[in-house]
Each structure stands twice: as structure tokens, then as C-alpha cells.
Tab-separated table of C-alpha atoms in Angstrom:
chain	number	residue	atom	x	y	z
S	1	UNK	CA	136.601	114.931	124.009
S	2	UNK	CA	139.901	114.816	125.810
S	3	UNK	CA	140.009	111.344	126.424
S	4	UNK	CA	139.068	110.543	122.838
S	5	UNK	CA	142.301	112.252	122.051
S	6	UNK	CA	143.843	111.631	125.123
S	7	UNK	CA	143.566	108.078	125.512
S	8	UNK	CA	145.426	107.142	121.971
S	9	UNK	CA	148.364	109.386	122.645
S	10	UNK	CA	149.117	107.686	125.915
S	11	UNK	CA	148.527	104.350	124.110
S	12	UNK	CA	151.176	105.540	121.394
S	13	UNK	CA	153.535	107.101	124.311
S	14	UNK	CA	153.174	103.780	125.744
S	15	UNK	CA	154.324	101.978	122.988
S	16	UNK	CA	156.988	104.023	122.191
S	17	UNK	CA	158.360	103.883	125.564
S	18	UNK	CA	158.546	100.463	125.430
S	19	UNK	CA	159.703	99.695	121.620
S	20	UNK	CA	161.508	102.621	120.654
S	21	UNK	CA	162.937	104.630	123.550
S	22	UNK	CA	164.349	100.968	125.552
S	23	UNK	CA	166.830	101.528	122.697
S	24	UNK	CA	168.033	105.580	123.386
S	25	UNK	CA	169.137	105.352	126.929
S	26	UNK	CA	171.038	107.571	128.832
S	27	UNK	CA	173.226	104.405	131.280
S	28	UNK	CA	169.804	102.980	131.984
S	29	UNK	CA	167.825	105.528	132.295
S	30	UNK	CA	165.007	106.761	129.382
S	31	UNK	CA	162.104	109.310	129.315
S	32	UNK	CA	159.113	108.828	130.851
S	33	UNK	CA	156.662	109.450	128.265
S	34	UNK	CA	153.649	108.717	129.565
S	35	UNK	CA	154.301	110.621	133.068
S	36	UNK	CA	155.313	113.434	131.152
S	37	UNK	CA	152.157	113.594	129.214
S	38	UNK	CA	149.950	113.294	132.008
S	39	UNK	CA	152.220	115.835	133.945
S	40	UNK	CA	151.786	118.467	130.989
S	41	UNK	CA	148.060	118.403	131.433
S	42	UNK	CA	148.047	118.627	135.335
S	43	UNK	CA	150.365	121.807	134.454
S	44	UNK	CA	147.779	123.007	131.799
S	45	UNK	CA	145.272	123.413	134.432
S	46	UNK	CA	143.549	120.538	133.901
S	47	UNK	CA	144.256	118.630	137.167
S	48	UNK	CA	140.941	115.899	137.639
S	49	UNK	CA	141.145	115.200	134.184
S	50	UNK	CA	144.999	114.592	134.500
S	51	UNK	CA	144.544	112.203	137.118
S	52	UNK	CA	141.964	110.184	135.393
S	53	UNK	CA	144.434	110.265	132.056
S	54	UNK	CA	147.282	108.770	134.768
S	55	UNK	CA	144.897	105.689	135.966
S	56	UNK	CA	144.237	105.122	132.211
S	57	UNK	CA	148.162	106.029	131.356
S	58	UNK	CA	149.094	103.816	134.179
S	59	UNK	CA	146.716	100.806	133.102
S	60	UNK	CA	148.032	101.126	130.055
S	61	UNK	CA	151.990	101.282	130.740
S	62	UNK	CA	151.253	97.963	133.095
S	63	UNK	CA	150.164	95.830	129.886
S	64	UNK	CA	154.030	96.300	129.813
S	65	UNK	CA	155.527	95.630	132.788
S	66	UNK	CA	156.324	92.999	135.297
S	67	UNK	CA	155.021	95.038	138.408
S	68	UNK	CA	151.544	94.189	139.187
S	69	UNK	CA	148.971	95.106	136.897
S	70	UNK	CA	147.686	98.828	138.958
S	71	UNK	CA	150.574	99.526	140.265
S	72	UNK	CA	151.503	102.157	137.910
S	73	UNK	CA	148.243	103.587	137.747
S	74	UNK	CA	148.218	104.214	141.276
S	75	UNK	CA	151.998	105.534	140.997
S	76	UNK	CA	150.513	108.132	138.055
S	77	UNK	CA	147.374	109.054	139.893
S	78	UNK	CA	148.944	109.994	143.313
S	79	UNK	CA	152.050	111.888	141.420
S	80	UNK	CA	149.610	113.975	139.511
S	81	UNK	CA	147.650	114.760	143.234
S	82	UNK	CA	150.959	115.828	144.709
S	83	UNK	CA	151.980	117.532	141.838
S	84	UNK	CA	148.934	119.440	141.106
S	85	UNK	CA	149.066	120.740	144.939
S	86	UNK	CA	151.789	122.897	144.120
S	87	UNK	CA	149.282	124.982	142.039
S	88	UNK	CA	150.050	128.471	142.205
S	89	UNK	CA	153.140	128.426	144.110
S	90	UNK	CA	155.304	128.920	141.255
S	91	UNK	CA	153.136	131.539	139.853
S	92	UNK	CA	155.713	133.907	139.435
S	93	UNK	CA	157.940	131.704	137.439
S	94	UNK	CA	156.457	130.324	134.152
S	95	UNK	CA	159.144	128.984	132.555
S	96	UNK	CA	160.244	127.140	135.842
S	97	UNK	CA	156.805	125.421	136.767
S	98	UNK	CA	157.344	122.727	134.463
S	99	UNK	CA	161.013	122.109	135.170
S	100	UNK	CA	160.425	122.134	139.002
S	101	UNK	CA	157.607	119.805	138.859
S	102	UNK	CA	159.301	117.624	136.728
S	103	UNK	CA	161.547	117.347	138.753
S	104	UNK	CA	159.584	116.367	141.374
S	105	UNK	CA	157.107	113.937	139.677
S	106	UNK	CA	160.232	112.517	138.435
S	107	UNK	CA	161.935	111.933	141.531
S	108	UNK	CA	158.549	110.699	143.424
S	109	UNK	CA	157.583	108.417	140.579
S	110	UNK	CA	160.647	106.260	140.409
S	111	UNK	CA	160.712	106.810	144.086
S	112	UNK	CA	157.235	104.920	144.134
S	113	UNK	CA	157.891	102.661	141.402
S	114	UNK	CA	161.461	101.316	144.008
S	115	UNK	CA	158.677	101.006	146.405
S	116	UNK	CA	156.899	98.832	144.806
S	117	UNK	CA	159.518	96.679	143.915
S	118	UNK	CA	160.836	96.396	147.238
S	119	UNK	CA	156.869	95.605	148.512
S	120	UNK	CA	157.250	92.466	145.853
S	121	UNK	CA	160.365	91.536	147.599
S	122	UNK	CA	163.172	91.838	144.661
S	123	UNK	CA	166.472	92.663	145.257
S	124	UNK	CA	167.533	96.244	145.576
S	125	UNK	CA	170.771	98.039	144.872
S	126	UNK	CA	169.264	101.857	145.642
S	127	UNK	CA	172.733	103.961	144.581
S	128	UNK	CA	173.209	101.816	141.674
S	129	UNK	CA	169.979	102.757	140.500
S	130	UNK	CA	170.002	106.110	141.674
S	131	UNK	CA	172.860	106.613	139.647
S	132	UNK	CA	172.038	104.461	136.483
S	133	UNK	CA	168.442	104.881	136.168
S	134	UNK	CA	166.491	107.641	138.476
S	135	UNK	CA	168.844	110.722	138.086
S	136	UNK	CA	169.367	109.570	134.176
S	137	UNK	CA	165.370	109.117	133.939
S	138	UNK	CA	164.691	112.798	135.646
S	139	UNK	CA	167.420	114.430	133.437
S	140	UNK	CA	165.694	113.222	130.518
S	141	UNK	CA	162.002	114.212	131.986
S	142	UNK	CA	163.828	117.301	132.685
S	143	UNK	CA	164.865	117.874	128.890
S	144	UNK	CA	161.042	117.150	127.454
S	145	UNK	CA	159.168	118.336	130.071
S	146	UNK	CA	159.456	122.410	128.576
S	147	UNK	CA	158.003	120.711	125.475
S	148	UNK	CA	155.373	118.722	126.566
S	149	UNK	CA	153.872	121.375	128.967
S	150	UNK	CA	154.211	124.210	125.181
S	151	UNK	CA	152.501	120.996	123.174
S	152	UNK	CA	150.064	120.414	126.199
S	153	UNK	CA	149.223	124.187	126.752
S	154	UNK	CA	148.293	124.394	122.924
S	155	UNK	CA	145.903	121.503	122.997
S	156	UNK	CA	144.530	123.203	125.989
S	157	UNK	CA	143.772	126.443	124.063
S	158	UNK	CA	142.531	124.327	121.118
S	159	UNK	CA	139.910	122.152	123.269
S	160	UNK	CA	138.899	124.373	125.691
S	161	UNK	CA	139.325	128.075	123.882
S	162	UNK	CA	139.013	130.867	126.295
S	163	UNK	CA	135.720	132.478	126.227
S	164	UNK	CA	135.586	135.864	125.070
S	165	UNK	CA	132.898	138.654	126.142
S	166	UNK	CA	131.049	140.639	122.914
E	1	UNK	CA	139.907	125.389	149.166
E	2	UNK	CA	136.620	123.593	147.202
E	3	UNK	CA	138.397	122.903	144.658
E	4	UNK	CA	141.257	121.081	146.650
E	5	UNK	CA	138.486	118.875	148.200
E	6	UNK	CA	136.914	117.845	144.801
E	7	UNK	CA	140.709	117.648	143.949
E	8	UNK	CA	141.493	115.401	146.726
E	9	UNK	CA	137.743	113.262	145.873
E	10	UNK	CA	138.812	112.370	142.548
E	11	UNK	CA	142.741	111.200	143.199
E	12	UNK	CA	140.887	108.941	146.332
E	13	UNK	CA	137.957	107.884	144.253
E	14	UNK	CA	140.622	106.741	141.403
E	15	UNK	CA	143.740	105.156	143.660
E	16	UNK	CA	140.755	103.011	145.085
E	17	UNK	CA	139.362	101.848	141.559
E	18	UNK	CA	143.330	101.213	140.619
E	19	UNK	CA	143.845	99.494	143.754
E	20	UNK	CA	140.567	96.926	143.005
E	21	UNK	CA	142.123	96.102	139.708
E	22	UNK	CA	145.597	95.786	141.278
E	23	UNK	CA	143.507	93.070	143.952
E	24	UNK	CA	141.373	91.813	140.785
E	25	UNK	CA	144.511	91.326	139.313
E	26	UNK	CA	146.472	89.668	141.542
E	27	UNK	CA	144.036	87.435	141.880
E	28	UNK	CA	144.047	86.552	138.102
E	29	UNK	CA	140.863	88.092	137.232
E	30	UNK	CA	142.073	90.354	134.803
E	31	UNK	CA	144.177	87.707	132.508
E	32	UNK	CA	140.754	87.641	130.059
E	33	UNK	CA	140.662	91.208	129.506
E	34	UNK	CA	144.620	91.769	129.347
E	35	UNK	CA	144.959	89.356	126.657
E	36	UNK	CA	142.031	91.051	124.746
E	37	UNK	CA	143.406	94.532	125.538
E	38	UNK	CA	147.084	93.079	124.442
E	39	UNK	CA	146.023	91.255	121.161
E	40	UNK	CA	145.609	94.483	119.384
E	41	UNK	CA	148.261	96.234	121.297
E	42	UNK	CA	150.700	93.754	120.595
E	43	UNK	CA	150.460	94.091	116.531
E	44	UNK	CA	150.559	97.653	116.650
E	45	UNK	CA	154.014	96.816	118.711
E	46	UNK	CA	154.902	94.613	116.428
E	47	UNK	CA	154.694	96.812	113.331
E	48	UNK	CA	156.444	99.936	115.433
E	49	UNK	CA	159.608	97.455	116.552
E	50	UNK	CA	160.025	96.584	113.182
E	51	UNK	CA	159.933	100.426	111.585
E	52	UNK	CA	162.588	101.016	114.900
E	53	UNK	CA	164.415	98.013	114.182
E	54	UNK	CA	164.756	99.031	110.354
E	55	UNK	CA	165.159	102.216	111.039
E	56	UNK	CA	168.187	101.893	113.393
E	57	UNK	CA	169.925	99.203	110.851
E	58	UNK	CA	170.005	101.873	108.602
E	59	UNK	CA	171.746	104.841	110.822
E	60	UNK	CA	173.899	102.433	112.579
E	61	UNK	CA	175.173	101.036	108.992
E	62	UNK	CA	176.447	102.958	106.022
E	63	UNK	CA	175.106	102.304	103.116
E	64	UNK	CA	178.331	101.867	101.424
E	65	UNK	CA	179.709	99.160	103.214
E	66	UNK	CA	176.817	97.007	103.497
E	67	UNK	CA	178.377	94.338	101.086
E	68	UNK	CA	180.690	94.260	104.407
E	69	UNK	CA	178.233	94.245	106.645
E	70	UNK	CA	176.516	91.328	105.213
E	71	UNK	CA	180.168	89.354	104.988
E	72	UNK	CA	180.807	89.860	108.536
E	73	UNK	CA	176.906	88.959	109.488
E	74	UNK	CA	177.677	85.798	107.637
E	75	UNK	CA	180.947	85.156	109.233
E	76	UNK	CA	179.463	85.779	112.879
E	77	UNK	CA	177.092	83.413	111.985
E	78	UNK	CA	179.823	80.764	111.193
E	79	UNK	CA	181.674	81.518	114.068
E	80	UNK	CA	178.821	81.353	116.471
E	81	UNK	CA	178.105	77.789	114.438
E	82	UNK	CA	181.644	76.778	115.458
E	83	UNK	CA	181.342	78.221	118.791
E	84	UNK	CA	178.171	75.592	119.171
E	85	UNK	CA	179.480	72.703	117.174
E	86	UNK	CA	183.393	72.869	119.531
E	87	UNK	CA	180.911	73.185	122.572
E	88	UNK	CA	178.956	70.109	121.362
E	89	UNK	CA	182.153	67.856	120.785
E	90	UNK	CA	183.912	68.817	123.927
E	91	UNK	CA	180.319	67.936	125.464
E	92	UNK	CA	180.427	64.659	124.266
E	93	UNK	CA	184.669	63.976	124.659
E	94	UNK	CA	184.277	64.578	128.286
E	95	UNK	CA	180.929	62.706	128.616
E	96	UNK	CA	182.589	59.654	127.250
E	97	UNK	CA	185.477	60.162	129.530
E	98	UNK	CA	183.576	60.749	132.896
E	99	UNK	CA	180.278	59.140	132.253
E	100	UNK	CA	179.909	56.775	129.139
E	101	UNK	CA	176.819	55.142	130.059
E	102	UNK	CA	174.999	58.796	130.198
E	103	UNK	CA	177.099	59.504	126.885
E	104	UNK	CA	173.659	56.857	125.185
E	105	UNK	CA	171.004	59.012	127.209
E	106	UNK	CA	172.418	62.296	126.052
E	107	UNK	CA	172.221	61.083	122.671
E	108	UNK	CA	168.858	59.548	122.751
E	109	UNK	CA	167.613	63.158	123.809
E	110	UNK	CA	165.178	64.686	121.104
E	111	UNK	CA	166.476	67.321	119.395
E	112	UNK	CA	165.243	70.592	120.996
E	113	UNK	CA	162.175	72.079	118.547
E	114	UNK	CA	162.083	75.994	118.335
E	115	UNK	CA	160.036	78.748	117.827
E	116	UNK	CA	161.490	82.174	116.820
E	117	UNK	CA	160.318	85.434	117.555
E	118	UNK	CA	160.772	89.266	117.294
E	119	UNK	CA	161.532	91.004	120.543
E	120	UNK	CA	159.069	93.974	120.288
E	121	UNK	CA	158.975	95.486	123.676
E	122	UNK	CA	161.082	96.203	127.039
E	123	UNK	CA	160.030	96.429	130.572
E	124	UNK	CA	158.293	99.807	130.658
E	125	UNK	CA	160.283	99.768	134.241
E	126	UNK	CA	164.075	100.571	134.030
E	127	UNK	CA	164.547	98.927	137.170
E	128	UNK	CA	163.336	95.331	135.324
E	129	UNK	CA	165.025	93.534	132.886
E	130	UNK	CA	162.374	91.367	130.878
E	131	UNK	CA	161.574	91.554	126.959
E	132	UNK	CA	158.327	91.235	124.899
E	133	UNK	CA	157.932	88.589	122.370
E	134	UNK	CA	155.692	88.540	119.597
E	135	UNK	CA	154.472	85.087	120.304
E	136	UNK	CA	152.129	83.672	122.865
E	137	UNK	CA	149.841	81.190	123.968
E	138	UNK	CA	148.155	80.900	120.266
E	139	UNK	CA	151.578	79.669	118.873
E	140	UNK	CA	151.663	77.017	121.614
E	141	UNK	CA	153.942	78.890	123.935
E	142	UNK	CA	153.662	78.551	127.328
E	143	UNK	CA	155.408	79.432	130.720
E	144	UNK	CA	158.530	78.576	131.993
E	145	UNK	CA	159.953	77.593	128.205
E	146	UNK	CA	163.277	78.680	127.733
E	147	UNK	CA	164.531	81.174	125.740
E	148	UNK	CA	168.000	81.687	123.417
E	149	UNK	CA	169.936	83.587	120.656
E	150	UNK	CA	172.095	81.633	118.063
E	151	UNK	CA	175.003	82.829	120.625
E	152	UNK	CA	173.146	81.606	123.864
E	153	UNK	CA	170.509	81.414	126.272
E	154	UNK	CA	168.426	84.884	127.101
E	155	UNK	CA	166.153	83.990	129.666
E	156	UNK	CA	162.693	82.192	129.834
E	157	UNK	CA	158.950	82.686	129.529
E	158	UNK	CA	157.307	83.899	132.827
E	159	UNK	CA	154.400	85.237	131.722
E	160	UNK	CA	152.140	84.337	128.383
E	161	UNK	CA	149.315	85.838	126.463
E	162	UNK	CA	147.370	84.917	123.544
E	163	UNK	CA	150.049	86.989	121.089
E	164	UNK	CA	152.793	87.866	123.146
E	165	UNK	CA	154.882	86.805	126.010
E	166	UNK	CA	157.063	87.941	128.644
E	167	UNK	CA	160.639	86.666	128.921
E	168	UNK	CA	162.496	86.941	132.295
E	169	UNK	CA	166.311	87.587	131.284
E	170	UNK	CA	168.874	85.495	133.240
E	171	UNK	CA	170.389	89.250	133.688
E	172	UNK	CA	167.503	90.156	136.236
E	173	UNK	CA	168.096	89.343	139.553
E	174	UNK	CA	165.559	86.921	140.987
E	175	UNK	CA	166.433	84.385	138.136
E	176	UNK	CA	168.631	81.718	138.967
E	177	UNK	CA	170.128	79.197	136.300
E	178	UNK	CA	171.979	75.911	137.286
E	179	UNK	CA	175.043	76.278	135.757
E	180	UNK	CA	178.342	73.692	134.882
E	181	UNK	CA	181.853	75.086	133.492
E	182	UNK	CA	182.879	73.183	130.794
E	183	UNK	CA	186.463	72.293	131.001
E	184	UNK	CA	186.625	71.651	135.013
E	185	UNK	CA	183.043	70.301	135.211
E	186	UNK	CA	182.228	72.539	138.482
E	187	UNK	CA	178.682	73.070	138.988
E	188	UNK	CA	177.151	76.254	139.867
E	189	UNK	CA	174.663	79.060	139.852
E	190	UNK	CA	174.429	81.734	137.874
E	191	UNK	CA	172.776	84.680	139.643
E	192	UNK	CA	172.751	88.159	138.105
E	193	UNK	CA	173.543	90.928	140.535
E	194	UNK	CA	172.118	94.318	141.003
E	195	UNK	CA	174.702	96.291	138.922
E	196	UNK	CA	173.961	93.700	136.028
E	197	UNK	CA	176.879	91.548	136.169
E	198	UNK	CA	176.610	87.751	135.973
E	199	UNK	CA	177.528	86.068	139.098
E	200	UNK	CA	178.637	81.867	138.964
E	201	UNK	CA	178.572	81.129	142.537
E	202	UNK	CA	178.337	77.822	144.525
E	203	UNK	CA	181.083	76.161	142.820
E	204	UNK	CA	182.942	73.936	144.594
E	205	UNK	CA	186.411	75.197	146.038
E	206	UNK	CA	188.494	71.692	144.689
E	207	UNK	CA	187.019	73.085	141.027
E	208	UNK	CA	190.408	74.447	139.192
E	209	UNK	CA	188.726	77.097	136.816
E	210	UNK	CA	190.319	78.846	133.973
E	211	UNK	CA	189.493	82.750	132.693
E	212	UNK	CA	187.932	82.181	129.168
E	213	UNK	CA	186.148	79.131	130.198
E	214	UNK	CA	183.090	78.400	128.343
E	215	UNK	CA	180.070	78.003	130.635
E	216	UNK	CA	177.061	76.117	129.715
E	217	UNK	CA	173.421	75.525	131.261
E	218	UNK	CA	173.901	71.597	133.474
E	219	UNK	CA	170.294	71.362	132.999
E	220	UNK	CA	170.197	70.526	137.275
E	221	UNK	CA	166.748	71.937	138.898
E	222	UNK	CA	164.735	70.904	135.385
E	223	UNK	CA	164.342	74.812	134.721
E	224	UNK	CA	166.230	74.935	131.419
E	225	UNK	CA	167.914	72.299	129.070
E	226	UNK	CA	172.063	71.009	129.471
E	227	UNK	CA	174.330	72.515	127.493
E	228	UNK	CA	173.034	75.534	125.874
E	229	UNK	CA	176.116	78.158	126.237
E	230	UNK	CA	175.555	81.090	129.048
E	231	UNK	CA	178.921	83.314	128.866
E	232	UNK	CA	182.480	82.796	129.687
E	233	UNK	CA	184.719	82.778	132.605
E	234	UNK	CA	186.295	86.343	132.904
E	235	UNK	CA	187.352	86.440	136.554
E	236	UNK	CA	187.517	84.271	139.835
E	237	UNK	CA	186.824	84.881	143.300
E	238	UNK	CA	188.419	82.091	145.229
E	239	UNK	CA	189.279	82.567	149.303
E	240	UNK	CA	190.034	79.812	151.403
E	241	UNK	CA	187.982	80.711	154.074
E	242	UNK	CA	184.951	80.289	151.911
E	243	UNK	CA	183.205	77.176	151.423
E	244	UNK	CA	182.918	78.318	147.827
E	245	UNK	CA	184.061	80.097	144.908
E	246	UNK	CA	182.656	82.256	142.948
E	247	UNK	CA	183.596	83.787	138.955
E	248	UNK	CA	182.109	86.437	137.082
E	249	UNK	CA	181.478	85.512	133.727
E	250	UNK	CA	180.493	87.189	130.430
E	251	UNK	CA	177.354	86.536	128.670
E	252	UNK	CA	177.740	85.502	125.573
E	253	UNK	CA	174.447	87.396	124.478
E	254	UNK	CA	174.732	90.926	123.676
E	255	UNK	CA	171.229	91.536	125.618
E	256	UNK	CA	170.903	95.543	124.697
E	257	UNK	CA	170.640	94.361	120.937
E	258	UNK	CA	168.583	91.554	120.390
E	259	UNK	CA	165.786	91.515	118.106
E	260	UNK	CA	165.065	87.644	117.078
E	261	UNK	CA	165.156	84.852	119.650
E	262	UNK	CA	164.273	81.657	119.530
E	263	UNK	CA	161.739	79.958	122.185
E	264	UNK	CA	162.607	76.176	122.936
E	265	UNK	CA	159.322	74.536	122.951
E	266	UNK	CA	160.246	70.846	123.493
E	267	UNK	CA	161.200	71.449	126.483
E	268	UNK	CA	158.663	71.151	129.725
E	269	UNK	CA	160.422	72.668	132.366
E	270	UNK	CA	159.943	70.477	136.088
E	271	UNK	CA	157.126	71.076	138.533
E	272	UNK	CA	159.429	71.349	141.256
E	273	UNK	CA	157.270	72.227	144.334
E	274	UNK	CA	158.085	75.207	147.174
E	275	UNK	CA	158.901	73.156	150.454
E	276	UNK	CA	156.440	73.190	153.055
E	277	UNK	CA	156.791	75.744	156.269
């Protein structure tokens, strides 16, 4: 059922990130939608199927990209393993979990994305882009990333209601 | 700790099934099933960039001066006519002056044929500078075709499907176009650099260049067409201890707001072969 819904909102997130937010930049930097999303529903508890929603998210986001096709669904699916391994270590901060692992899939996803680039052997100007498009990027992931995890946690409760002893 | 394990199963089980389509891909396995995945894809793009596209026209502009808007869209369009017909006759002045007999071939060149299209996607990655077109492979595009604006060239077509392409912007940094200036008739390259500014370089140190010069495509290398405008000269680098100097120019393409480009599709760029090791 999940990836029924699942798989058309990363195709939309997709497209949006690509049509609609390459317009509302922040320098060069925009959200990353489709990280985000699958980020939420790591953080909703639902890490195996948030990994298999980043290969598909990734497949998906390299239709519009340059970098090799499966690059960004290996990106996706290792920053939603590293992410979900901080499981419980936040427990006592709620509202933080999604900002600090934001923050971190953030930082570790454009970190692997310059990887990749610099494995294909383009040019590389790391403070520019630090400056201009990762810290930019991670502000805005930063921004949506309370929001996703709220819209996230109440698809959660919808699909998989918790079960209640009579 | 099971849970970790089953964890750590499924991100293995799913980085290796990535990394056999990244290997399937790369090998050009995949093309078939992209460009079936993409033709539906690329008309739901289509119909989103043109909402966005409408959509921003309409907060960007207010309502009330539109009559204005559409007077200075017209004028802009007559200027960047001008622009194009004063680059044309000082093409063919100085061509008749330098080199008459190539002033016959230049004229005997077809006319350049075009096909235009709406821009409806970006790189996905901020770090690369490319555009989606609405047109592919069914419209008789094909790779390597070059790419402009009314004001001047964009980029060209490195990779095609059957409804959409991919267009390589001379503002990414592993393109490379053969440049000439037009007043001094230097030759150079034009190589972006990593903070996004356009780079001529190569151009010979004898070459006495002016700020405000127009520079224009010198067709060298078979990669793009003479004479289609690039930018213009805003600064020079010129040391005497260089074998060359360099000038930073100004495209004349506003690339963060283009929605309609045209693809030249006359033009057959050269098979110019890698040198062997």
C-alpha cells in the first residue's frame, strides 16, 4: 500500500524539484524534495521501507540528471541506512530528531553526490559550492524537514493505525 | 540488534540492485526503458513547467502595466534583432576586408533550420548546469546539435530521448566553445569556470581587445556553427609573461530565465576523434 502511494509522491516531488523549485533558489542552492520525503519516513519508523522508497526516489530523480543513471539511488539508499542508525539516540528530543538528521542526511547527501562528480572526473570548486549550494541546500532541508516528518508521521498513523487491545 | 541486521540486509541487498543498474546503465542497457519511463514523465513535465511558467509571469508582472510589459517585450525583441542584424554586417565588412574569397563560401552557407522548444526541467543536481527540453529524438533531434535564444547560444544537446533532451549549457564547466572576438578577430576558448563565470582564454597576446566587445562562436573544432553571438567582453587579463590572454566576458543569455530555445538542426556537428594513447 505504501508504495502505491508512495511511489507517485516521489514521482511528483521529483518533478517539482526539477520544474518548479530550479526557479526558488536560495544562491544555488534548493530543497531536496525527494530526500526529504524519504527521510520523513525513515524518521516515522519505517526504516526498510524508506530505503526501498530512496532506490525508487533515487531512480526516479536520475531520469533527471546528468550523473549516471543509479547514482542517486545509491546516494538515497545508503543516507537513509546511516540515518536510520541513529534510531533512538535522540529519543529524548522529539522536536530535534528531524532537524538533526536533516542535517545530517543533508550534509552526507551532497557530500556523496560531490563524490560522485569528482569519481566522473568534472571539475570541482568545493568552497564555492559549499557556500553556494550545500549549506544553502541543508538550510532549506532544514526549514521543511519539521513538516515533512508532521505530514509523514500522519500518513504513518493513517496506514498503519496503532492497534488497540478490547 | 536483529533488527539492525535485517536493517543492514536490506540497504546491502538494494545498493547492489542500484549498483547493477548503475553498470546496466553505463553500459547503455537501460536507454529502452528510460525513454519509455521518460515519455510519460516528460508530458506531465511539460504541463507542470507551463502552469510554473504562467504562474510566475503573473506574480513577477502587474497586471496593470502589462500594456508596458508587452511594449518593452516587443522592443527587446527589436533590439536583440538589431543586435543580430549589426553582428551580421560587421561579419560580412570584415570578411570582405580580411578574406573576400571566404566572403562567397560564407554566403553560400544554408541558412541554419530550427526547432524551438520549452525548457521544462533543470539538473535535479545543483552542482550541474544542464536544462530539459521538450523535444527529442521523435522530432528529429539528435546529439551534439546546438542550442540558442533569440539573444545567443545556450549550450548543446548531449543527451536525447524519444520526447525530451538534455542540453549541456556552455556555463558548465567541461564544455568548451571555440570562440572569435569580433572587432580584433582573436580566436579563443570559452571555458566556464567553477564559480560560473565565462572564461575567453587562449587568445593570442598581439590580439588588442576592447571591454564591450561582442564575441561570437568561430565555428573552429566543428562543435557549433560561426557567428552565433556568446556574450561580451567585460574585462581582460593580459600579463606579459603569459603566452596568452585571457577576458571574462558576459553572456548575452540570461540562463536563470529561459523558457523557449531554439535547437539548430541543420547543423551536424564534426566526428572529431579522441587521439590515440
Amino acid at each position: 500500500m505504501v508504495y502505491l502511494i508512495g511511489v507517485p509522491i516521489l514521482l511528483t516531488l521529483a518533478i517539482l524539484q526539477s520544474s518548479v523549485f530550479s526557479h526558488l533558489t536560495l544562491l544555488d542552492g534548493r530543497p531536496d524534495l525527494v530526500l526529504l520525503a524519504v527521510l520523513s519516513w525513515s524518521l516515522a519508523g519505517r526504516h526498510n521501507e524508506a530505503m526501498l522508497l530512496g532506490l525508487i526516489g533515487g531512480l526516479i530523480l536520475d531520469l533527471f540528471s546528468s550523473l549516471p543513471f543509479g547514482s542517486h539511488a545509491i546516494i538515497l539508499v545508503l543516507v537513509i541506512y546511516i540515518a536510520a542508525s541513529f534510531e533512538g539516540r535522540f529519543w529524548e528530543a522529539h522536536l530535534l530528531l528531524p532537524l538533526s538528521i536533516s542535517l545530517i542526511a543533508s550534509l552526507l547527501f551532497h557530500g556523496l553526490e560531490i563524490g560522485t562528480i569528482l569519481l566522473m572526473g568534472r571539475p570541482f570548486d568545493l568552497t564555492y559550492m559549499m557556500t553556494r549550494v550545500v549549506l544553502p541546500c541543508t538550510f532549506l532541508n532544514l526549514v521543511l524537514a519539521l513538516p515533512a516528518s508532521q505530514l509523514a508521521e500522519g500518513l504513518r498513523s493513517r496506514l498503519y493505525p496503532p492497534e488497540v487491545e478490547i | 540488534m536483529k533488527r539492525s541486521t535485517s536493517r543492514t540486509f536490506v540497504a546491502v541487498t538494494l545498493i547492489l540492485v542500484a549498483a547493477g543498474l548503475l553498470t546496466l546503465s553505463l553500459g547503455g542497457y537501460l536507454t529502452p526503458i528510460q525513454s519509455l519511463i521518460l515519455r510519460p514523465i516528460s508530458s506531465i513535465q511539460s504541463w507542470v513547467a507551463l502552469r510554473v511558467a504562467a504562474i510566475r509571469d503573473f506574480l513577477t508582472s502587474p497586471r496593470d502595466v502589462a500594456s508596458l510589459r508587452e511594449e518593452i517585450s516587443g522592443l527587446e525583441g527589436e533590439v536583440a534583432r538589431l543586435q543580430q542584424e549589426i553582428i551580421a554586417l560587421r561579419e560580412q565588412a570584415a570578411e570582405a576586408e580580411i578574406l573576400a574569397a571566404l566572403l562567397d563560401y560564407a554566403r553560400a552557407k544554408p541558412e541554419s533550420s530550427y526547432k524551438a522548444a520549452r525548457v521544462i526541467g533543470r539538473d535535479v543536481s545543483p552542482f550541474l548546469r544542464s536544462l530539459i527540453i521538450d523535444v527529442g529524438s521523435d522530432d528529429g533531434i539528435s546529439r551534439g546539435m546546438p542550442v540558442v535564444t533569440r539573444r545567443g547560444l545556450v549550450g548543446r544537446i548531449i543527451e536525447v530521448f524519444p520526447t525530451v533532451a538534455r542540453v549541456q549549457l556552455i556555463t558548465d564547466p567541461e564544455a568548451s566553445v571555440n570562440v572569435q572576438l569580433q572587432l580584433s578577430r582573436a580566436d579563443g576558448v570559452l571555458a566556464a569556470q567553477l564559480n560560473g563565470e565565462l572564461w575567453v582564454d587562449l587568445i593570442d597576446q598581439s590580439a588588442t581587445i576592447t571591454q564591450g566587445e561582442l564575441v561570437i562562436t568561430s565555428g573552429l573544432g566543428g562543435k557549433y556553427p560561426a557567428e552565433i553571438p556568446v556574450g561580451q567582453v567585460i574585462s581582460i587579463h593580459r600579463r606579459d609573461y603569459e603566452l596568452f590572454q585571457q577576458t571574462v566576458i558576459q553572456s548575452s543569455v540570461d540562463f536563470g530565465d529561459i523558457d523557449i530555445v531554439l535547437v539548430i538542426t541543420n547543423f551536424r556537428p564534426l566526428p572529431i576523434e579522441q587521439p590515440l594513447p
